[in-house]
């Protein structure tokens, strides 16, 4: 099973709302990633968790807060977002987080901030 | 800094024709190169990963080649089908664990 699942598929939120995105994988991978993708652009890395510890934060605004409760789950908590944060948010995982590995991506959550 | 380029940005071919997609990178000291497919509004599907020690990788109708010395990879899709219509992205990992993506080639296969 090479599947990464993400919920919800679509999310509409106001600038004062708090919401969370969820990502799950059951491949035994120990590295998980959050990416943001704007229309017609390649994905941009936001966060990397390796063995449940945050290893990379790409200077993402604090209104995005990642959480890795266990090795299979990755959350992205959203608060006080701006309209420019509207994008496709992709989760990915890989075996150990080394540079030689394949990253497996989920289907994404389409976020619209009003 | 690793720069990844994909040309052309878009490609339209009749069904049955072979597809040739190009990916160029500026720093030949790569660990691997990965090809992805993305359908509109969807996530990325990993197609092939070529390690730096490999010259090519095959999966079904897909064949990817890697020439590190010239900084190029080519993805061949044989006997294209309308279902192959998608955006194809190549990516190489950097030392800071980011994936450097190309901008993608959007393929349309006409029935």
PDB file of C-alpha atoms in Angstrom, chain B residues 6-109:
ATOM      1  CA  UNK B   6      11.301  21.556 -18.242  1.00  0.00           C
ATOM      2  CA  UNK B   7      10.779  22.349 -21.884  1.00  0.00           C
ATOM      3  CA  UNK B   8       8.298  22.517 -23.510  1.00  0.00           C
ATOM      4  CA  UNK B   9       5.763  23.899 -21.052  1.00  0.00           C
ATOM      5  CA  UNK B  10       2.953  22.267 -23.003  1.00  0.00           C
ATOM      6  CA  UNK B  11       2.656  19.494 -25.563  1.00  0.00           C
ATOM      7  CA  UNK B  12      -0.281  18.209 -27.623  1.00  0.00           C
ATOM      8  CA  UNK B  13      -0.061  14.943 -29.548  1.00  0.00           C
ATOM      9  CA  UNK B  14      -2.488  12.557 -31.276  1.00  0.00           C
ATOM     10  CA  UNK B  15      -3.265   9.278 -29.563  1.00  0.00           C
ATOM     11  CA  UNK B  16      -0.723   6.562 -30.266  1.00  0.00           C
ATOM     12  CA  UNK B  17       2.230   8.896 -30.702  1.00  0.00           C
ATOM     13  CA  UNK B  18       5.231   8.489 -28.415  1.00  0.00           C
ATOM     14  CA  UNK B  19       5.811  11.267 -25.878  1.00  0.00           C
ATOM     15  CA  UNK B  20       9.233  12.706 -25.082  1.00  0.00           C
ATOM     16  CA  UNK B  21       9.469  14.981 -22.037  1.00  0.00           C
ATOM     17  CA  UNK B  22      12.666  16.785 -21.126  1.00  0.00           C
ATOM     18  CA  UNK B  23      14.112  17.836 -17.780  1.00  0.00           C
ATOM     19  CA  UNK B  24      17.382  19.767 -17.309  1.00  0.00           C
ATOM     20  CA  UNK B  25      19.250  20.501 -14.097  1.00  0.00           C
ATOM     21  CA  UNK B  26      22.210  22.771 -13.470  1.00  0.00           C
ATOM     22  CA  UNK B  27      24.105  20.880 -10.742  1.00  0.00           C
ATOM     23  CA  UNK B  28      25.115  17.386 -11.852  1.00  0.00           C
ATOM     24  CA  UNK B  29      25.879  16.279  -8.279  1.00  0.00           C
ATOM     25  CA  UNK B  30      22.434  14.821  -7.726  1.00  0.00           C
ATOM     26  CA  UNK B  31      21.337  11.907  -5.544  1.00  0.00           C
ATOM     27  CA  UNK B  32      18.455  10.971  -7.799  1.00  0.00           C
ATOM     28  CA  UNK B  33      15.784  12.382 -10.064  1.00  0.00           C
ATOM     29  CA  UNK B  34      12.088  11.717  -9.662  1.00  0.00           C
ATOM     30  CA  UNK B  35       9.299  12.029 -12.230  1.00  0.00           C
ATOM     31  CA  UNK B  36       5.766  12.798 -11.081  1.00  0.00           C
ATOM     32  CA  UNK B  37       2.394  13.055 -12.746  1.00  0.00           C
ATOM     33  CA  UNK B  38      -0.240  15.543 -11.576  1.00  0.00           C
ATOM     34  CA  UNK B  39      -3.842  15.626 -12.752  1.00  0.00           C
ATOM     35  CA  UNK B  40      -5.643  19.008 -12.469  1.00  0.00           C
ATOM     36  CA  UNK B  41      -6.380  19.875  -8.837  1.00  0.00           C
ATOM     37  CA  UNK B  42      -4.955  16.559  -7.617  1.00  0.00           C
ATOM     38  CA  UNK B  43      -1.869  15.401  -5.771  1.00  0.00           C
ATOM     39  CA  UNK B  44       1.350  14.132  -7.298  1.00  0.00           C
ATOM     40  CA  UNK B  45       1.753  10.527  -8.358  1.00  0.00           C
ATOM     41  CA  UNK B  46       5.309   9.216  -8.319  1.00  0.00           C
ATOM     42  CA  UNK B  47       6.100   7.610 -11.676  1.00  0.00           C
ATOM     43  CA  UNK B  48       9.783   6.756 -11.594  1.00  0.00           C
ATOM     44  CA  UNK B  49      12.817   7.502  -9.459  1.00  0.00           C
ATOM     45  CA  UNK B  50      16.272   7.152 -11.010  1.00  0.00           C
ATOM     46  CA  UNK B  51      19.194   6.943  -8.625  1.00  0.00           C
ATOM     47  CA  UNK B  52      22.348   8.818  -9.599  1.00  0.00           C
ATOM     48  CA  UNK B  53      24.125   5.529 -10.351  1.00  0.00           C
ATOM     49  CA  UNK B  54      21.470   4.460 -12.857  1.00  0.00           C
ATOM     50  CA  UNK B  55      21.181   5.383 -16.526  1.00  0.00           C
ATOM     51  CA  UNK B  56      17.528   4.488 -16.939  1.00  0.00           C
ATOM     52  CA  UNK B  57      14.437   3.154 -15.236  1.00  0.00           C
ATOM     53  CA  UNK B  58      11.402   1.509 -16.799  1.00  0.00           C
ATOM     54  CA  UNK B  59       7.832   0.913 -15.705  1.00  0.00           C
ATOM     55  CA  UNK B  60       5.338  -0.364 -18.254  1.00  0.00           C
ATOM     56  CA  UNK B  61       5.053   2.163 -21.084  1.00  0.00           C
ATOM     57  CA  UNK B  62       7.282   4.625 -19.221  1.00  0.00           C
ATOM     58  CA  UNK B  63      11.028   4.853 -19.576  1.00  0.00           C
ATOM     59  CA  UNK B  64      13.182   7.507 -17.942  1.00  0.00           C
ATOM     60  CA  UNK B  65      16.822   8.114 -18.785  1.00  0.00           C
ATOM     61  CA  UNK B  66      19.418  10.070 -16.836  1.00  0.00           C
ATOM     62  CA  UNK B  67      22.603  11.693 -18.127  1.00  0.00           C
ATOM     63  CA  UNK B  68      24.239  13.416 -15.172  1.00  0.00           C
ATOM     64  CA  UNK B  69      27.179  14.760 -17.141  1.00  0.00           C
ATOM     65  CA  UNK B  70      24.914  16.749 -19.420  1.00  0.00           C
ATOM     66  CA  UNK B  71      22.397  17.534 -16.689  1.00  0.00           C
ATOM     67  CA  UNK B  72      19.449  15.962 -18.459  1.00  0.00           C
ATOM     68  CA  UNK B  73      16.698  13.432 -17.951  1.00  0.00           C
ATOM     69  CA  UNK B  74      14.115  12.333 -20.484  1.00  0.00           C
ATOM     70  CA  UNK B  75      10.794  10.648 -19.832  1.00  0.00           C
ATOM     71  CA  UNK B  76       9.472   8.568 -22.718  1.00  0.00           C
ATOM     72  CA  UNK B  77       5.846   7.446 -22.783  1.00  0.00           C
ATOM     73  CA  UNK B  78       5.170   4.902 -25.503  1.00  0.00           C
ATOM     74  CA  UNK B  79       1.929   4.735 -27.481  1.00  0.00           C
ATOM     75  CA  UNK B  80       0.249   7.636 -25.707  1.00  0.00           C
ATOM     76  CA  UNK B  81      -3.397   7.435 -24.637  1.00  0.00           C
ATOM     77  CA  UNK B  82      -5.908  10.165 -23.701  1.00  0.00           C
ATOM     78  CA  UNK B  83      -5.543   9.006 -20.089  1.00  0.00           C
ATOM     79  CA  UNK B  84      -1.910  10.148 -20.199  1.00  0.00           C
ATOM     80  CA  UNK B  85      -3.086  13.766 -20.356  1.00  0.00           C
ATOM     81  CA  UNK B  86      -1.691  15.465 -17.249  1.00  0.00           C
ATOM     82  CA  UNK B  87       1.149  17.668 -16.054  1.00  0.00           C
ATOM     83  CA  UNK B  88       4.468  15.896 -15.659  1.00  0.00           C
ATOM     84  CA  UNK B  89       6.988  17.230 -13.145  1.00  0.00           C
ATOM     85  CA  UNK B  90      10.590  16.278 -12.551  1.00  0.00           C
ATOM     86  CA  UNK B  91      12.358  16.948  -9.254  1.00  0.00           C
ATOM     87  CA  UNK B  92      15.805  16.536  -7.708  1.00  0.00           C
ATOM     88  CA  UNK B  93      16.548  16.598  -3.967  1.00  0.00           C
ATOM     89  CA  UNK B  94      18.849  19.273  -2.591  1.00  0.00           C
ATOM     90  CA  UNK B  95      21.235  19.082   0.352  1.00  0.00           C
ATOM     91  CA  UNK B  96      18.716  21.037   2.436  1.00  0.00           C
ATOM     92  CA  UNK B  97      16.163  18.250   1.815  1.00  0.00           C
ATOM     93  CA  UNK B  98      14.013  20.383  -0.456  1.00  0.00           C
ATOM     94  CA  UNK B  99      12.896  18.966  -3.765  1.00  0.00           C
ATOM     95  CA  UNK B 100      13.759  21.296  -6.629  1.00  0.00           C
ATOM     96  CA  UNK B 101      10.884  20.930  -9.045  1.00  0.00           C
ATOM     97  CA  UNK B 102      10.713  21.890 -12.672  1.00  0.00           C
ATOM     98  CA  UNK B 103       7.706  23.969 -13.712  1.00  0.00           C
ATOM     99  CA  UNK B 104       6.209  20.948 -15.465  1.00  0.00           C
ATOM    100  CA  UNK B 105       5.110  19.954 -18.949  1.00  0.00           C
ATOM    101  CA  UNK B 106       1.355  19.834 -19.533  1.00  0.00           C
ATOM    102  CA  UNK B 107       0.508  17.039 -21.946  1.00  0.00           C
ATOM    103  CA  UNK B 108      -2.695  16.712 -23.953  1.00  0.00           C
ATOM    104  CA  UNK B 109      -3.265  13.483 -25.879  1.00  0.00           C
TER     105      UNK B 109
END
